[in-house]
Short mmCIF file of C-alpha atoms in Angstrom, two decimals:
data_model
loop_
_atom_site.label_atom_id
_atom_site.label_comp_id
_atom_site.label_asym_id
_atom_site.label_seq_id
_atom_site.Cartn_x
_atom_site.Cartn_y
_atom_site.Cartn_z
CA MET A 3 50.69 56.07 54.88
CA ASN A 4 49.59 53.26 57.18
CA ALA A 5 51.67 50.19 56.47
CA THR A 6 48.93 47.56 56.56
CA THR A 7 47.46 46.27 53.29
CA LEU A 8 44.00 44.72 53.26
CA VAL A 9 43.80 41.97 50.63
CA LEU A 10 40.18 41.38 49.69
CA GLY A 11 39.70 37.99 48.07
CA GLY A 12 42.91 36.96 49.80
CA THR A 13 42.18 33.25 49.36
CA GLY A 14 41.35 33.48 45.63
CA LYS A 15 43.50 33.00 42.54
CA THR A 16 45.12 36.43 42.58
CA GLY A 17 44.61 37.34 46.24
CA ARG A 18 46.44 34.26 47.46
CA ARG A 19 49.40 35.18 45.28
CA VAL A 20 49.31 38.79 46.48
CA VAL A 21 49.47 37.49 50.06
CA GLU A 22 52.44 35.25 49.19
CA ARG A 23 54.33 38.20 47.71
CA LEU A 24 53.55 40.52 50.59
CA THR A 25 54.73 37.81 52.98
CA ALA A 26 57.99 37.44 51.04
CA ARG A 27 58.55 41.21 51.30
CA GLY A 28 57.91 41.18 55.02
CA ALA A 29 54.99 43.55 54.52
CA ASP A 30 52.17 43.95 57.00
CA PHE A 31 48.86 42.74 55.58
CA ARG A 32 45.42 41.54 56.55
CA VAL A 33 43.42 38.98 54.55
CA GLY A 34 39.87 40.10 53.88
CA SER A 35 37.61 37.06 53.77
CA ARG A 36 34.65 35.72 55.70
CA SER A 37 36.87 33.18 57.45
CA ALA A 38 39.67 35.60 58.37
CA GLU A 39 40.57 36.44 61.96
CA ILE A 40 39.09 39.88 61.30
CA PRO A 41 36.34 38.86 58.87
CA PHE A 42 35.29 40.77 55.79
CA ASP A 43 32.05 39.95 53.99
CA TRP A 44 30.88 41.88 50.91
CA THR A 45 27.27 41.15 51.89
CA ASP A 46 27.63 42.28 55.52
CA ARG A 47 28.77 45.89 55.77
CA THR A 48 29.02 45.65 59.55
CA THR A 49 32.25 43.69 58.99
CA TRP A 50 33.88 46.46 56.99
CA PRO A 51 34.98 48.96 59.69
CA ALA A 52 37.06 46.45 61.66
CA ALA A 53 38.64 45.05 58.49
CA LEU A 54 39.59 48.58 57.34
CA ALA A 55 40.86 49.83 60.70
CA GLY A 56 44.50 50.89 60.51
CA VAL A 57 44.76 50.00 56.81
CA GLY A 58 46.60 52.19 54.30
CA ARG A 59 46.08 50.21 51.09
CA VAL A 60 43.38 47.89 49.81
CA TYR A 61 43.54 45.28 47.06
CA ILE A 62 40.00 44.88 45.75
CA ALA A 63 39.18 41.53 44.17
CA TYR A 64 35.40 41.38 44.12
CA TYR A 65 33.75 37.99 44.67
CA PRO A 66 32.64 36.18 42.63
CA ASP A 67 33.63 38.55 39.82
CA ILE A 68 33.62 42.26 39.06
CA ALA A 69 31.27 41.56 36.11
CA ILE A 70 28.41 40.62 38.45
CA PRO A 71 25.63 43.25 38.35
CA GLY A 72 25.71 45.44 41.44
CA SER A 73 29.46 45.26 41.98
CA ALA A 74 29.91 48.96 41.22
CA ASP A 75 27.49 49.95 43.97
CA LEU A 76 29.22 47.78 46.57
CA VAL A 77 32.68 48.95 45.55
CA ARG A 78 31.48 52.56 45.78
CA ALA A 79 30.32 51.92 49.34
CA LEU A 80 33.60 50.21 50.15
CA ALA A 81 35.62 53.10 48.73
CA GLU A 82 33.66 55.54 50.88
CA ALA A 83 34.20 53.39 53.96
CA ALA A 84 37.89 53.09 53.12
CA ARG A 85 38.27 56.85 52.75
CA ASP A 86 36.50 57.41 56.08
CA ALA A 87 38.83 54.86 57.71
CA GLY A 88 41.96 56.66 56.49
CA VAL A 89 42.91 54.38 53.60
CA GLN A 90 45.05 56.18 51.03
CA ARG A 91 45.42 53.73 48.13
CA LEU A 92 43.11 51.36 46.22
CA VAL A 93 44.20 48.74 43.68
CA LEU A 94 41.27 47.24 41.76
CA LEU A 95 41.31 43.92 39.92
CA SER A 96 39.06 44.65 36.95
CA GLY A 97 37.71 42.82 33.92
CA ARG A 98 38.65 43.50 30.32
CA GLY A 99 35.73 44.41 28.07
CA GLU A 100 33.07 44.05 30.79
CA GLU A 101 30.42 46.75 31.25
CA GLU A 102 30.06 46.39 35.02
CA ALA A 103 33.82 46.31 35.43
CA GLU A 104 34.15 49.60 33.57
CA ALA A 105 31.51 51.16 35.83
CA THR A 106 33.39 49.91 38.88
CA GLU A 107 36.66 51.35 37.58
CA LYS A 108 35.02 54.77 37.35
CA VAL A 109 33.86 54.45 40.96
CA VAL A 110 37.42 53.79 42.13
CA GLN A 111 38.82 56.59 39.97
CA ALA A 112 36.33 59.03 41.51
CA SER A 113 37.00 57.91 45.09
CA GLY A 114 39.40 60.72 45.94
CA LEU A 115 42.05 58.14 46.88
CA GLU A 116 45.18 57.04 45.06
CA TRP A 117 44.13 54.32 42.65
CA THR A 118 45.51 51.80 40.20
CA ILE A 119 43.42 49.63 37.88
CA VAL A 120 44.67 46.12 37.05
CA ARG A 121 42.48 45.07 34.12
CA CYS A 122 42.54 41.45 32.95
CA SER A 123 40.56 38.92 30.96
CA TRP A 124 40.86 35.11 31.00
CA PHE A 125 43.34 33.71 33.53
CA ASN A 126 45.64 30.82 32.61
CA GLN A 127 44.76 29.36 35.99
CA ASN A 128 41.15 28.75 35.00
CA PHE A 129 42.53 25.56 33.47
CA ASP A 130 44.12 24.19 36.66
CA GLU A 131 42.52 26.08 39.56
CA GLY A 132 39.08 26.91 38.19
CA TYR A 133 36.02 25.56 36.46
CA LEU A 134 37.95 24.12 33.50
CA LEU A 135 40.04 21.72 35.62
CA ASP A 136 37.44 18.96 35.70
CA PRO A 137 36.97 18.93 31.89
CA ILE A 138 40.75 18.87 31.44
CA LEU A 139 40.97 15.88 33.78
CA ALA A 140 38.09 14.20 31.94
CA GLY A 141 39.96 14.61 28.66
CA GLU A 142 37.24 16.59 26.92
CA VAL A 143 36.70 20.35 27.04
CA ALA A 144 33.41 21.44 25.47
CA LEU A 145 32.95 25.22 25.16
CA PRO A 146 31.12 27.74 22.97
CA ALA A 147 34.43 29.43 22.19
CA GLY A 148 34.76 29.05 18.42
CA ASP A 149 37.79 30.61 16.77
CA VAL A 150 37.90 33.82 18.81
CA PRO A 151 41.42 34.26 20.23
CA GLU A 152 42.17 35.52 23.73
CA PRO A 153 45.40 36.85 25.27
CA PHE A 154 45.33 34.56 28.31
CA VAL A 155 47.15 36.17 31.27
CA ASP A 156 48.92 34.44 34.13
CA ALA A 157 47.77 35.02 37.71
CA ASP A 158 51.38 35.34 38.82
CA ASP A 159 51.81 38.33 36.51
CA ILE A 160 48.60 39.83 37.87
CA ALA A 161 49.81 39.46 41.44
CA ASP A 162 53.22 40.93 40.62
CA VAL A 163 51.58 44.03 39.13
CA ALA A 164 49.13 44.34 42.01
CA VAL A 165 51.86 44.14 44.64
CA ALA A 166 53.97 46.70 42.81
CA ALA A 167 50.98 49.05 42.75
CA LEU A 168 50.25 48.41 46.43
CA THR A 169 53.76 48.81 47.79
CA GLU A 170 55.69 51.06 45.40
CA ASP A 171 55.40 54.64 44.21
CA GLY A 172 54.84 55.53 40.57
CA HIS A 173 51.71 53.49 39.86
CA ALA A 174 48.99 55.86 41.04
CA GLY A 175 46.53 56.83 38.32
CA GLU A 176 47.61 54.00 36.02
CA VAL A 177 45.31 51.62 34.18
CA TYR A 178 47.36 48.49 33.55
CA GLU A 179 45.66 46.27 30.99
CA LEU A 180 47.34 42.90 31.35
CA THR A 181 47.61 40.20 28.70
CA GLY A 182 49.88 37.35 27.87
CA PRO A 183 52.38 37.74 25.01
CA ARG A 184 50.24 36.08 22.32
CA LEU A 185 46.69 35.31 21.29
CA LEU A 186 45.31 31.78 21.56
CA THR A 187 41.92 30.26 20.87
CA PHE A 188 40.54 27.97 23.57
CA ALA A 189 41.20 25.03 21.26
CA GLU A 190 44.83 26.07 20.93
CA ALA A 191 45.13 26.53 24.71
CA VAL A 192 43.76 23.03 25.29
CA ALA A 193 46.22 21.68 22.72
CA GLU A 194 49.09 23.35 24.62
CA ILE A 195 47.92 21.67 27.82
CA ALA A 196 47.66 18.30 26.09
CA LYS A 197 51.22 18.67 24.81
CA ALA A 198 52.60 19.74 28.19
CA SER A 199 50.78 17.01 30.11
CA GLY A 200 51.34 14.24 27.57
CA ARG A 201 47.63 13.43 27.53
CA GLU A 202 44.93 13.26 24.89
CA ILE A 203 42.52 16.13 25.55
CA ALA A 204 39.81 16.88 23.02
CA PHE A 205 38.29 20.28 22.42
CA ILE A 206 34.60 20.17 21.44
CA PRO A 207 32.99 23.37 20.11
CA LEU A 208 29.44 23.89 21.39
CA ALA A 209 26.58 26.19 20.51
CA HIS A 210 26.05 28.75 23.25
CA GLU A 211 22.50 27.59 24.00
CA ASP A 212 23.72 24.01 24.45
CA TYR A 213 26.42 25.23 26.82
CA ILE A 214 23.92 27.19 28.89
CA ALA A 215 21.78 24.06 29.16
CA ALA A 216 24.83 22.09 30.32
CA LEU A 217 25.60 24.75 32.94
CA ALA A 218 22.07 24.44 34.27
CA ASP A 219 22.70 20.74 34.85
CA ALA A 220 26.09 21.29 36.45
CA ASP A 221 26.62 21.66 40.19
CA LEU A 222 27.69 25.32 40.03
CA PRO A 223 26.61 28.22 42.26
CA PRO A 224 24.03 30.30 40.33
CA GLU A 225 26.25 33.39 40.21
CA VAL A 226 29.15 31.37 38.78
CA ALA A 227 26.91 29.77 36.14
CA TRP A 228 25.61 33.22 35.18
CA LEU A 229 29.14 34.61 34.98
CA VAL A 230 30.49 31.81 32.79
CA GLY A 231 27.48 32.10 30.46
CA TYR A 232 27.96 35.87 30.25
CA LEU A 233 31.66 35.63 29.50
CA PHE A 234 31.22 33.11 26.71
CA GLY A 235 27.99 34.63 25.42
CA GLU A 236 28.97 38.30 25.33
CA VAL A 237 32.57 39.06 26.24
CA LEU A 238 34.15 36.39 24.04
CA ASP A 239 33.18 38.17 20.83
CA GLY A 240 36.61 39.39 19.74
CA ARG A 241 36.58 42.62 21.76
CA ASN A 242 39.63 41.43 23.70
CA ALA A 243 41.47 39.85 20.77
CA HIS A 244 44.47 42.16 20.99
CA LEU A 245 47.57 42.39 23.16
CA SER A 246 48.31 45.10 25.71
CA ASP A 247 51.51 46.19 27.42
CA GLY A 248 50.39 46.47 31.04
CA VAL A 249 52.85 43.90 32.39
CA GLN A 250 55.71 45.54 30.53
CA ARG A 251 54.80 49.05 31.73
CA ALA A 252 54.28 48.04 35.34
CA LEU A 253 57.13 45.58 35.77
CA GLY A 254 59.61 46.25 32.98
CA ARG A 255 59.52 42.64 31.76
CA GLU A 256 57.58 40.43 29.41
CA PRO A 257 54.47 38.52 30.58
CA LYS A 258 54.50 34.75 31.05
CA ASP A 259 53.68 32.73 27.96
CA PHE A 260 50.86 30.18 28.06
CA ALA A 261 53.24 27.38 27.06
CA ASP A 262 55.41 28.13 30.11
CA TYR A 263 52.32 28.16 32.33
CA ALA A 264 51.20 24.80 30.89
CA ARG A 265 54.64 23.28 31.41
CA ASP A 266 54.80 24.46 35.04
CA ALA A 267 51.25 23.34 35.82
CA ALA A 268 51.86 19.94 34.24
CA ALA A 269 55.02 19.52 36.30
CA SER A 270 52.99 20.10 39.48
CA GLY A 271 50.90 17.00 38.69
CA VAL A 272 47.59 18.85 38.75
CA TRP A 273 46.51 17.31 35.41
CA ASN A 274 47.61 13.76 36.22
CA VAL A 275 44.87 11.14 36.17
#
């Protein structure tokens, strides 16, 4: 197998961590992004052949999210291009309980290549690296989340599983559904952050229609606004309110707890105001 790994989304939450781990292992890799030395652009297929040349493995993190309509078609085209280029292994970052993500998983599974699915839901890092950072800093998080619990998963765990699947044997044909070790509502997650940071942070429950109206007024890219509305409006309905053992099966250890994430993030100063 060719030694080079192509990391699509290599500057994102999980991709950046995959790159860090591959670097630590001394592995040969190529970052797939529009700004990379050898650019990769999901919307420009002429960039794909050069990015895939000499690559044996590909980590697929679709931008902006695998839930976006049309992702399955683009990933199918990428898988075909990868197979033609001599790639042997695909590792897909997928979404838990998302219709388009499930369709994309089937595309990868039918590619004729070795594959591993890394299926996740809400990342811990949405609170310090994503769209929830500004509300946390403002001291008020208003969401249409209600009392539905989620098994928030840490991006470091995701990256550890992805790198294992990319670089080690024994993970082909596995669907690793990753969760944290316990269920938390968004209100409980915000309370954990408040405790870890020593700040007063209020959680305000909103009606979904009011949240959608607020998104329309926010300075968000349209696809991100659509995605956030979709996740809170459809996916956060309890379908993911159970724990899975993907981290344990892939890595032989327990996943990171949200309280440990909050403590580490607070210690970095990211929530200081």
